Coordinates of C-alpha atoms in Angstrom, one line a residue:
Chain W
M1 CA -73.1 57.7 16.3
A2 CA -76.0 60.0 17.0
I3 CA -75.3 63.6 16.2
A4 CA -76.5 65.7 19.0
A5 CA -77.4 69.3 18.5
R6 CA -74.1 70.4 20.0
G7 CA -72.2 67.6 18.3
P8 CA -69.4 65.8 20.1
S9 CA -66.4 67.9 21.0
T10 CA -63.3 67.5 18.8
A11 CA -61.5 65.8 21.6
D12 CA -64.3 63.1 21.9
V13 CA -64.0 62.4 18.2
V14 CA -60.3 62.2 18.2
R15 CA -60.4 60.0 21.4
Q16 CA -62.8 57.6 19.7
H17 CA -60.4 57.4 16.7
L18 CA -57.4 56.8 18.9
Q19 CA -59.0 54.1 21.0
G20 CA -57.9 50.8 19.6
R21 CA -60.9 48.5 19.5
R22 CA -59.5 45.6 17.5
I23 CA -57.8 42.9 19.4
D24 CA -54.6 41.8 17.7
Y25 CA -55.3 38.1 17.6
K26 CA -52.5 37.2 15.2
G27 CA -50.0 39.2 17.2
A28 CA -51.1 37.6 20.4
L29 CA -51.0 34.1 18.8
F30 CA -47.5 34.7 17.4
Q31 CA -46.3 35.9 20.8
A32 CA -47.7 32.9 22.5
A33 CA -46.1 30.6 19.9
I34 CA -42.6 32.0 20.3
L35 CA -43.0 31.8 24.0
V36 CA -43.8 28.2 23.8
A37 CA -40.8 27.6 21.6
L38 CA -38.6 29.3 24.2
L39 CA -40.1 27.3 27.1
L40 CA -39.8 24.0 25.1
S41 CA -36.1 24.4 24.6
L42 CA -35.6 25.5 28.2
V43 CA -37.6 22.5 29.5
I44 CA -35.5 20.1 27.4
L45 CA -32.3 21.7 28.6
F46 CA -33.5 21.6 32.2
V47 CA -34.6 17.9 32.0
L48 CA -31.2 16.9 30.5
I49 CA -29.2 18.7 33.0
S50 CA -31.3 17.5 36.0
Q51 CA -31.1 14.0 34.7
V52 CA -27.3 14.2 34.4
V53 CA -26.8 15.9 37.7
R54 CA -29.0 13.4 39.5
G55 CA -27.2 10.5 38.0
G56 CA -23.8 11.8 38.5
I57 CA -23.8 13.7 41.7
E58 CA -23.4 10.5 43.8
V59 CA -20.1 9.9 42.2
F60 CA -18.7 13.2 43.3
Q61 CA -20.2 12.7 46.8
E62 CA -18.6 9.3 47.2
R63 CA -15.3 9.8 45.5
G64 CA -14.8 13.5 45.2
F65 CA -11.5 14.5 43.6
D66 CA -10.5 10.9 43.3
F67 CA -12.9 10.6 40.2
L68 CA -11.3 13.7 38.6
R69 CA -7.9 12.1 39.0
G70 CA -8.9 8.5 38.1
R71 CA -7.9 6.6 35.0
L72 CA -9.9 5.5 32.0
T73 CA -10.9 1.9 32.5
V74 CA -13.8 -0.2 31.6
V75 CA -13.1 -2.9 34.0
S76 CA -13.8 -1.5 37.5
A77 CA -16.2 1.4 38.0
S78 CA -14.8 2.0 41.5
I79 CA -11.4 3.1 40.2
A80 CA -12.3 4.6 36.8
G81 CA -12.1 8.3 36.5
V82 CA -11.8 11.1 34.0
G83 CA -8.2 12.4 34.8
Q84 CA -6.8 11.4 31.4
G85 CA -9.9 12.7 29.7
I86 CA -9.4 16.1 31.2
A87 CA -5.8 16.2 30.4
G88 CA -6.5 15.0 26.9
S89 CA -9.2 17.6 26.3
L90 CA -7.1 20.4 27.6
L91 CA -4.2 19.4 25.3
L92 CA -6.6 19.2 22.3
M93 CA -7.9 22.7 23.3
A94 CA -4.3 23.9 23.3
F95 CA -3.8 22.6 19.8
V96 CA -7.0 24.3 18.6
V97 CA -5.9 27.6 20.1
L98 CA -2.4 27.3 18.7
A99 CA -3.2 26.1 15.2
A100 CA -6.8 27.2 14.4
F101 CA -6.7 30.7 15.8
P102 CA -3.7 32.2 14.0
A103 CA -4.6 30.6 10.8
G104 CA -8.3 31.4 11.0
I105 CA -7.9 34.9 12.1
G106 CA -5.2 35.5 9.4
A107 CA -7.4 34.1 6.7
A108 CA -10.3 36.2 7.9
V109 CA -8.2 39.4 7.9
Y110 CA -7.1 38.7 4.4
L111 CA -10.5 37.9 3.1
Q112 CA -12.1 40.8 4.8
E113 CA -9.5 43.5 4.5
Y114 CA -7.2 42.8 1.7
A115 CA -8.9 40.5 -0.8
P116 CA -10.3 42.4 -3.8
D117 CA -14.0 41.6 -4.6
T118 CA -13.3 39.1 -7.3
K119 CA -15.2 36.0 -8.5
L120 CA -12.4 33.7 -7.1
N121 CA -12.7 35.4 -3.6
R122 CA -16.4 35.2 -3.5
F123 CA -16.1 31.5 -4.4
V124 CA -13.6 31.0 -1.6
N125 CA -16.1 32.9 0.8
V126 CA -19.0 30.7 -0.1
N127 CA -17.0 27.6 0.3
I128 CA -15.8 28.5 3.8
R129 CA -19.4 28.8 4.7
N130 CA -20.0 25.3 3.3
L131 CA -17.0 23.9 5.1
A132 CA -18.6 25.2 8.4
G133 CA -21.5 22.9 7.7
V134 CA -19.6 19.8 6.8
P135 CA -20.3 16.9 9.4
S136 CA -17.6 16.4 11.8
I137 CA -17.0 12.8 10.9
V138 CA -15.8 14.0 7.5
Y139 CA -13.1 16.0 9.3
G140 CA -12.3 12.8 11.2
I141 CA -11.6 11.0 7.9
L142 CA -9.6 14.0 6.6
G143 CA -7.6 13.9 9.9
L144 CA -7.0 10.2 9.6
V145 CA -5.6 10.5 6.1
I146 CA -3.6 13.7 6.5
F147 CA -2.5 13.9 10.1
V148 CA -2.3 10.2 10.9
Q149 CA -1.1 8.7 7.7
V150 CA 0.5 11.4 5.5
L151 CA 2.0 13.3 8.3
G152 CA 2.5 10.3 10.4
P153 CA 6.3 10.8 10.8
L154 CA 5.6 14.2 12.3
T155 CA 2.6 13.5 14.4
G156 CA 3.5 10.0 15.4
G157 CA 0.3 8.5 14.1
K158 CA -2.7 8.3 16.2
T159 CA -1.6 10.8 18.8
V160 CA -3.0 13.8 20.6
M161 CA -1.2 16.0 18.0
A162 CA -3.1 14.3 15.2
G163 CA -6.3 14.7 17.2
G164 CA -5.6 18.3 18.0
L165 CA -4.9 19.3 14.5
T166 CA -8.0 17.5 13.3
L167 CA -10.1 19.5 15.7
A168 CA -8.3 22.7 14.6
V169 CA -9.2 22.0 11.0
L170 CA -12.8 21.3 12.1
V171 CA -13.3 24.7 13.8
L172 CA -11.2 26.7 11.3
P173 CA -14.1 27.7 9.1
I174 CA -16.1 28.8 12.2
V175 CA -13.1 30.9 13.4
I176 CA -12.7 32.5 9.9
L177 CA -16.5 33.2 9.6
T178 CA -16.8 34.7 13.1
T179 CA -13.7 36.7 12.7
M180 CA -14.9 38.1 9.4
E181 CA -18.2 39.0 10.9
A182 CA -16.4 40.9 13.7
L183 CA -14.2 42.7 11.3
R184 CA -17.1 43.6 9.1
A185 CA -18.8 45.2 12.2
V186 CA -16.0 47.7 12.6
P187 CA -17.2 50.9 11.0
G188 CA -15.5 52.0 7.8
S189 CA -15.2 55.5 9.2
I190 CA -12.5 54.1 11.6
R191 CA -10.5 52.8 8.6
E192 CA -10.9 56.0 6.8
A193 CA -9.7 57.9 9.9
G194 CA -6.6 55.8 10.0
F195 CA -5.8 56.1 6.3
G196 CA -6.6 59.9 6.6
V197 CA -3.6 60.5 8.9
G198 CA -1.3 58.5 6.6
A199 CA -1.4 55.0 8.0
T200 CA -0.8 52.0 5.8
R201 CA -3.3 49.3 5.5
W202 CA -1.4 47.1 7.9
E203 CA -1.1 50.0 10.5
V204 CA -4.8 50.6 10.2
I205 CA -5.7 46.9 10.7
R206 CA -3.2 46.4 13.6
S207 CA -3.9 49.6 15.5
H208 CA -7.7 50.1 15.0
V209 CA -9.5 47.4 13.1
L210 CA -8.2 44.4 15.0
P211 CA -8.5 46.0 18.5
A212 CA -12.0 47.2 17.6
A213 CA -13.0 43.8 16.5
A214 CA -11.2 41.9 19.3
P215 CA -14.2 41.4 21.5
G216 CA -16.1 39.8 18.7
I217 CA -13.2 37.7 17.5
L218 CA -12.5 36.5 21.0
T219 CA -16.1 35.5 21.6
G220 CA -16.4 33.7 18.4
T221 CA -13.1 31.9 18.6
V222 CA -13.5 30.8 22.2
L223 CA -17.0 29.5 21.5
S224 CA -15.4 27.5 18.7
I225 CA -13.2 25.8 21.4
S226 CA -16.3 24.8 23.2
R227 CA -17.5 23.2 19.9
A228 CA -14.1 21.4 19.5
I229 CA -13.9 19.9 23.0
G230 CA -17.4 18.6 22.7
E231 CA -16.6 16.7 19.5
T232 CA -16.4 12.8 19.6
A233 CA -16.7 11.4 16.2
P234 CA -13.6 12.8 14.5
L235 CA -11.5 11.9 17.5
L236 CA -12.6 8.2 17.4
L237 CA -11.2 8.1 13.8
V238 CA -7.9 9.7 14.7
G239 CA -7.1 7.6 17.6
A240 CA -8.6 8.8 20.9
T241 CA -8.4 5.8 23.1
T242 CA -11.6 4.3 24.4
G243 CA -9.9 1.6 26.5
L244 CA -7.1 1.5 29.0
L245 CA -4.6 4.3 28.4
A246 CA -1.1 3.9 29.5
T247 CA 0.4 7.2 30.5
G248 CA 3.9 6.5 30.0
G249 CA 5.2 9.8 28.4
S250 CA 8.3 10.9 30.1
G251 CA 8.0 14.6 29.3
F252 CA 5.4 17.1 28.1
F253 CA 6.6 17.1 24.5
E254 CA 6.8 13.3 24.5
S255 CA 3.2 13.1 25.6
L256 CA 2.2 15.2 22.6
R257 CA 3.1 12.3 20.5
G258 CA 1.5 9.7 22.8
G259 CA -1.8 8.1 22.9
Y260 CA -4.7 10.1 24.4
T261 CA -8.4 10.2 25.2
A262 CA -10.9 13.0 25.7
L263 CA -13.9 13.6 27.8
P264 CA -16.6 13.2 25.2
V265 CA -14.8 10.0 24.1
I266 CA -15.0 8.6 27.7
V267 CA -18.6 9.5 27.8
Y268 CA -19.2 7.7 24.6
R269 CA -17.3 4.7 25.8
W270 CA -18.9 4.4 29.2
T271 CA -22.4 4.9 27.8
S272 CA -22.0 1.7 25.8
L273 CA -21.2 -0.4 28.9
P274 CA -23.9 -2.5 30.3
N275 CA -22.7 -2.2 33.9
E276 CA -25.0 -0.1 36.0
D277 CA -22.2 1.5 38.0
F278 CA -20.8 3.1 34.8
R279 CA -24.2 4.9 34.2
A280 CA -23.4 7.1 37.1
L281 CA -19.9 7.6 36.0
T282 CA -21.1 8.6 32.6
S283 CA -23.3 11.3 34.1
A284 CA -20.5 12.5 36.3
A285 CA -18.1 12.7 33.2
I286 CA -20.8 14.7 31.4
I287 CA -20.9 17.1 34.3
V288 CA -17.2 17.6 34.1
L289 CA -17.5 18.1 30.3
L290 CA -20.2 20.7 30.8
L291 CA -18.2 22.5 33.5
L292 CA -15.2 22.6 31.2
T293 CA -17.3 24.0 28.4
L294 CA -19.0 26.6 30.6
S295 CA -15.7 27.8 32.0
T296 CA -14.4 28.2 28.5
N297 CA -17.3 30.3 27.7
A298 CA -16.8 32.3 30.9
I299 CA -13.2 33.0 29.9
A300 CA -14.5 34.3 26.5
I301 CA -16.8 36.7 28.3
I302 CA -14.2 37.8 30.8
L303 CA -11.7 38.5 28.0
R304 CA -14.2 40.3 26.0
N305 CA -15.2 42.5 28.8
R306 CA -11.6 43.4 29.6
Y307 CA -10.9 44.4 26.0
E308 CA -14.0 46.6 25.9
R309 CA -13.0 48.4 29.0
K310 CA -9.6 49.2 27.6
W311 CA -11.0 51.7 25.1
Chain V
M1 CA -8.5 72.2 -24.3
T2 CA -9.5 74.9 -26.9
A3 CA -12.2 77.4 -26.6
Q4 CA -14.3 75.5 -29.2
E5 CA -14.5 72.4 -27.0
T6 CA -16.3 74.5 -24.4
K7 CA -16.6 72.6 -21.2
P8 CA -20.2 72.1 -20.3
G9 CA -21.3 74.6 -17.7
I10 CA -18.2 76.8 -18.1
R11 CA -18.6 79.8 -20.2
L12 CA -15.3 81.1 -21.6
D13 CA -17.0 83.5 -24.0
T14 CA -16.1 86.8 -22.4
A15 CA -12.7 87.5 -21.1
E16 CA -14.2 89.9 -18.5
H17 CA -16.2 87.2 -17.1
A18 CA -13.8 84.3 -17.3
V19 CA -15.5 82.0 -15.0
E20 CA -12.7 79.9 -14.0
R21 CA -10.3 82.3 -12.3
R22 CA -7.0 81.5 -10.9
P23 CA -6.5 82.3 -7.3
A24 CA -3.7 84.7 -6.3
G25 CA -0.6 83.3 -4.6
E26 CA 1.4 80.2 -4.8
L27 CA -0.6 77.1 -6.1
V28 CA -0.8 74.0 -4.0
F29 CA -3.1 72.0 -6.4
D30 CA -3.6 72.4 -10.1
V31 CA -6.4 70.2 -11.3
Q32 CA -6.3 69.5 -15.0
D33 CA -9.3 67.9 -16.7
L34 CA -10.0 65.6 -13.9
S35 CA -12.7 63.0 -14.4
V36 CA -13.6 60.3 -11.8
Y37 CA -15.3 57.1 -12.6
Y38 CA -17.0 54.6 -10.3
G39 CA -16.9 51.5 -12.6
E40 CA -18.5 52.7 -15.9
F41 CA -20.2 55.6 -14.3
R42 CA -18.5 59.0 -14.5
A43 CA -19.1 60.8 -11.2
V44 CA -17.3 64.1 -12.1
R45 CA -16.3 65.4 -15.5
E46 CA -13.3 67.3 -16.7
I47 CA -12.7 69.5 -13.7
S48 CA -10.0 72.1 -14.0
M49 CA -9.3 74.4 -11.0
S50 CA -6.3 75.5 -9.0
I51 CA -6.0 76.0 -5.3
A52 CA -3.7 78.5 -3.6
Q53 CA -1.6 78.1 -0.5
N54 CA -2.8 79.3 2.8
Q55 CA -6.3 79.9 1.5
I56 CA -9.6 78.4 2.3
T57 CA -11.3 77.0 -0.7
A58 CA -14.9 76.0 -0.5
L59 CA -16.6 73.5 -2.8
I60 CA -20.4 74.0 -2.9
G61 CA -23.2 72.6 -4.8
P62 CA -26.3 70.4 -4.6
S63 CA -26.1 66.8 -3.4
G64 CA -24.7 64.4 -5.8
C65 CA -22.7 67.0 -7.7
G66 CA -19.4 65.4 -7.1
K67 CA -17.9 67.7 -4.4
T68 CA -16.9 64.9 -2.0
T69 CA -15.6 62.9 -4.8
M70 CA -13.6 65.7 -5.9
L71 CA -12.3 66.4 -2.4
R72 CA -11.3 62.7 -2.0
C73 CA -9.2 62.9 -5.1
F74 CA -6.9 65.4 -3.4
N75 CA -5.5 62.8 -1.0
R76 CA -6.2 59.7 -3.0
M77 CA -8.9 58.6 -0.6
N78 CA -10.9 57.3 -3.6
D79 CA -8.2 54.7 -4.0
L80 CA -9.9 52.8 -1.2
I81 CA -13.0 52.3 -3.4
E82 CA -12.2 49.4 -5.6
T83 CA -14.1 50.6 -8.7
A84 CA -12.9 54.2 -8.6
R85 CA -10.7 55.4 -11.4
V86 CA -9.3 58.8 -12.2
E87 CA -8.5 60.5 -15.5
G88 CA -6.6 63.7 -15.8
K89 CA -4.1 65.2 -13.5
I90 CA -3.9 66.7 -10.0
L91 CA -0.6 68.5 -9.7
Y92 CA 0.4 69.0 -6.1
H93 CA 3.2 71.5 -6.0
G94 CA 3.9 70.5 -9.6
V95 CA 3.8 66.7 -9.0
D96 CA 0.9 64.7 -10.4
L97 CA -0.6 62.8 -7.4
Y98 CA -1.7 60.0 -9.7
E99 CA 1.7 59.3 -11.1
K100 CA 2.6 55.6 -10.8
S101 CA 5.5 56.2 -8.4
V102 CA 3.4 58.2 -5.9
D103 CA 2.7 56.5 -2.7
P104 CA -0.9 57.3 -1.6
V105 CA 0.2 56.7 2.1
E106 CA 2.7 59.6 1.7
V107 CA 0.2 61.7 0.0
R108 CA -2.2 61.3 3.0
R109 CA 0.5 62.2 5.4
R110 CA 0.9 65.6 3.8
I111 CA -2.8 66.1 2.9
G112 CA -4.9 65.3 5.9
M113 CA -8.6 64.9 6.0
V114 CA -11.5 65.7 8.4
F115 CA -14.6 63.7 7.7
Q116 CA -18.3 64.5 7.7
K117 CA -19.1 62.5 10.7
P118 CA -16.7 62.8 13.6
N119 CA -14.8 59.5 13.6
P120 CA -12.4 59.4 16.5
F121 CA -10.6 56.2 17.1
P122 CA -12.3 54.3 20.0
K123 CA -9.2 55.0 22.1
S124 CA -8.1 57.7 24.5
I125 CA -8.0 61.3 23.5
Y126 CA -4.2 61.3 23.8
D127 CA -3.9 58.2 21.6
N128 CA -6.2 59.7 18.9
V129 CA -3.8 62.6 18.5
A130 CA -0.6 60.6 18.9
F131 CA -1.4 57.8 16.5
G132 CA -0.5 59.8 13.3
P133 CA 2.9 61.2 14.5
K134 CA 3.7 57.8 15.9
I135 CA 3.4 55.9 12.7
A136 CA 5.1 58.7 10.9
G137 CA 8.1 58.1 13.1
F138 CA 7.9 61.3 15.2
K139 CA 10.9 61.4 17.6
G140 CA 10.3 64.4 19.6
N141 CA 8.3 65.0 22.8
M142 CA 4.9 63.4 22.1
D143 CA 3.2 65.1 25.2
D144 CA 4.1 68.5 23.8
L145 CA 3.0 67.7 20.3
V146 CA -0.4 66.4 21.6
E147 CA -0.8 69.6 23.6
Q148 CA 0.1 71.8 20.7
S149 CA -2.2 70.0 18.4
L150 CA -5.1 70.1 20.8
Q151 CA -4.5 73.8 21.4
K152 CA -4.5 74.5 17.6
A153 CA -7.8 72.7 17.5
A154 CA -9.1 74.8 20.3
L155 CA -9.8 71.8 22.4
W156 CA -7.0 71.7 24.9
D157 CA -8.7 73.5 27.7
E158 CA -11.6 71.3 27.6
V159 CA -9.8 68.0 27.6
K160 CA -6.4 68.6 29.3
S161 CA -7.5 67.0 32.5
R162 CA -8.8 63.8 30.9
L163 CA -6.4 63.0 28.1
K164 CA -6.5 59.3 29.0
E165 CA -10.2 59.0 28.8
S166 CA -12.0 57.6 25.8
A167 CA -12.5 60.0 22.9
T168 CA -16.0 58.5 22.3
G169 CA -17.2 60.2 25.5
L170 CA -16.7 63.6 24.0
S171 CA -19.6 65.7 22.5
G172 CA -20.0 65.7 18.8
G173 CA -18.3 69.1 18.4
Q174 CA -15.4 68.1 20.6
Q175 CA -15.0 64.9 18.7
Q176 CA -14.8 66.9 15.4
R177 CA -12.2 69.3 16.9
L178 CA -10.3 66.2 18.1
C179 CA -10.4 64.9 14.6
I180 CA -9.0 68.3 13.4
A181 CA -6.2 68.0 16.1
R182 CA -5.5 64.5 15.0
C183 CA -5.2 65.8 11.5
V184 CA -2.8 68.8 12.3
A185 CA -0.6 66.5 14.6
V186 CA 1.0 65.0 11.5
E187 CA 1.8 68.5 10.4
P188 CA 0.2 68.3 7.0
D189 CA 0.5 70.8 4.2
V190 CA -3.2 70.7 3.3
I191 CA -6.3 69.9 5.3
L192 CA -9.4 68.6 3.4
M193 CA -12.7 69.0 5.2
D194 CA -15.7 67.1 4.0
E195 CA -18.8 68.9 5.5
P196 CA -17.0 69.0 8.9
C197 CA -19.9 70.8 10.6
S198 CA -22.9 69.0 9.2
A199 CA -23.3 66.9 12.4
L200 CA -22.7 69.8 14.7
D201 CA -24.9 72.5 16.4
P202 CA -24.4 76.2 15.5
I203 CA -22.1 76.8 18.6
A204 CA -19.8 73.9 17.8
T205 CA -19.9 75.0 14.1
G206 CA -18.9 78.5 15.1
K207 CA -15.9 77.0 17.0
V208 CA -14.8 75.0 14.1
E209 CA -15.1 78.0 11.7
D210 CA -13.1 80.2 14.1
L211 CA -10.5 77.5 14.3
M212 CA -10.2 77.3 10.5
Q213 CA -9.4 81.0 10.4
D214 CA -6.9 80.5 13.1
I215 CA -5.0 77.8 11.4
K216 CA -5.1 79.0 7.8
D217 CA -1.8 80.8 8.1
E218 CA -0.2 77.4 8.5
Y219 CA -2.3 75.2 6.3
T220 CA -4.2 75.2 3.0
I221 CA -7.7 74.2 3.6
V222 CA -10.3 72.8 1.2
I223 CA -13.8 72.5 2.5
V224 CA -16.9 70.9 1.1
T225 CA -20.0 72.4 2.6
H226 CA -23.7 72.3 2.0
N227 CA -24.0 75.4 4.1
M228 CA -23.7 78.5 1.8
Q229 CA -23.4 80.9 4.7
Q230 CA -20.5 78.8 5.9
A231 CA -18.8 79.0 2.6
A232 CA -19.4 82.7 2.5
R233 CA -18.1 83.2 6.0
V234 CA -15.0 81.1 5.9
S235 CA -13.6 80.8 2.4
D236 CA -11.4 82.9 0.2
M237 CA -12.3 81.1 -3.1
T238 CA -15.5 79.2 -3.8
A239 CA -16.1 76.6 -6.5
F240 CA -19.7 75.9 -7.4
F241 CA -20.5 72.4 -8.8
T242 CA -23.7 71.1 -10.1
A243 CA -25.0 67.8 -11.4
E244 CA -25.8 67.2 -15.1
V245 CA -28.2 64.5 -15.9
N246 CA -26.8 62.4 -18.8
E247 CA -28.6 61.3 -22.0
E248 CA -30.1 58.3 -20.5
Q249 CA -31.5 60.5 -17.7
D250 CA -30.5 58.1 -15.0
R251 CA -27.0 59.0 -13.9
R252 CA -25.8 62.3 -12.6
T253 CA -22.3 63.7 -13.4
G254 CA -20.8 66.5 -11.4
V255 CA -19.4 69.5 -13.3
L256 CA -17.7 72.7 -12.2
V257 CA -19.8 75.6 -13.0
E258 CA -17.9 78.5 -11.7
Y259 CA -14.9 79.1 -9.6
D260 CA -14.1 82.6 -8.3
K261 CA -13.4 84.7 -5.3
T262 CA -16.0 83.9 -2.7
E263 CA -17.3 87.4 -2.5
R264 CA -17.9 87.4 -6.2
I265 CA -19.6 84.0 -6.2
F266 CA -22.1 85.2 -3.6
T267 CA -22.6 88.8 -4.8
N268 CA -22.1 88.9 -8.5
P269 CA -21.8 85.4 -10.0
T270 CA -21.3 85.0 -13.7
D271 CA -23.2 81.9 -14.4
E272 CA -27.0 82.0 -14.0
R273 CA -26.9 78.5 -12.3
T274 CA -24.6 79.8 -9.7
E275 CA -26.9 82.7 -9.0
N276 CA -29.9 80.5 -8.8
Y277 CA -28.1 78.3 -6.3
V278 CA -26.6 80.9 -4.0
T279 CA -29.8 82.8 -3.9
G280 CA -31.7 79.7 -3.0
R281 CA -33.8 79.3 -6.1
F282 CA -32.3 75.9 -6.9
G283 CA -30.8 73.0 -5.0

């Protein structure tokens, strides 16, 4: 910089300092890399979905609701449908809701709000995290031993009850973890405010902590349903039917102790058939399964928004 | 404790300048040799002071001197901290609050608390005030009680048209007055305030201070404040705490230096440390 007689004005000097000249190559590279990562996953998702829709859309065009009502069969593609699969998946969902949610939310409230910070409790905490990572087939074996064999007199063996309870156990750690996370997010000042006006621990939890955590709990738990209804492996072990399913059950409660199948199991079964017609059916079944999952997630969002507005 | 075992920071040498004065009037609290530990660490040491009914008592002192710890002992809020442990006694109308048979929930119904940061429940204004009485089994007219409480907290006129709206939509000053209304709704005997104005602007602070004067006929108020003008303005008695660095020079333990009429603390304190603090030379 040549120093003129008058010298540069202060503003010029400051401007020169403030003007960034370096190009942030590393930053730009990083940004590009994460953008590629995002696009890659989006492309994979798009390809998968478009494949499935292209393969399955014909089935809906030709047979419409008939496919949704049809029975599980591997004999004739023209009469096969996912009716029993939808019913089975919905029943399994009901079991997950009834069994995993109360137990999971209860366990989380205990661990987060009541349990003192002892070695034992920290050990329990770590192991719940580990359980969430256990492969689902292991839960299938667990379900086979406990719900099919040991509790056979209650569940009736390889029934929808056994399957539902197995899935409930499968998602239990996830429900506990997400609920704990939601409880942890409730500011301590809310608890103090409750205690400050003479509330008991239970009153504080029931009136303030749980309502404040409800949106988070709902989101987490309903997402765990999505996980449950997509599971195949454990259901194969605890008796989800892959072949013809007789729907004899006389009443609703009877049917809980009857044979069953589920959407992902049907997908699994039909995929393994050599018959070209079943390819399209498989795609159609996948569409139904995706729609079911998406609507479950939509319910989670709606419920969450409603709770949030209530405040 | 005898005069020989002089408490650190408290000069008992001259009768004329007995630093630890007893307030006039009936006592609500009589703190005797109170020490509070967090785990192994002693947060405050051997505090003795008494607090009189229908007075405003201010606890002042630099950060980390144990004022808040002390305040939270009065309604057993420290019980919520797992590692906290208390030695000594706090007599409340003659009953030791830390006796085994005392239920902390009952203690907190009689000794309410207003916190440093306004912490309304994320519910309606009405529900915020009504929650305390409801769980206490209040049988009367809840609408009237809510109105009275909000009026005592000088908030009624500002919120009467929107009682069903969320409390989180109020301004900081309004939220803090709502917290005071929530506190008085359970008709406590004592109100503990932990730096209630630290998050408020001067106008809101003025409102809260006026309100304290208005309600002191009905309640005994203990307030922790960093603002010395505030202590001077609102309180009848002032306790000055300071932190002593222990031998290992790493932990600070709070001690009570001087406890006297507010006027005296601010105009003619006995202890040099108090004088340095209130004149702004330290802390």
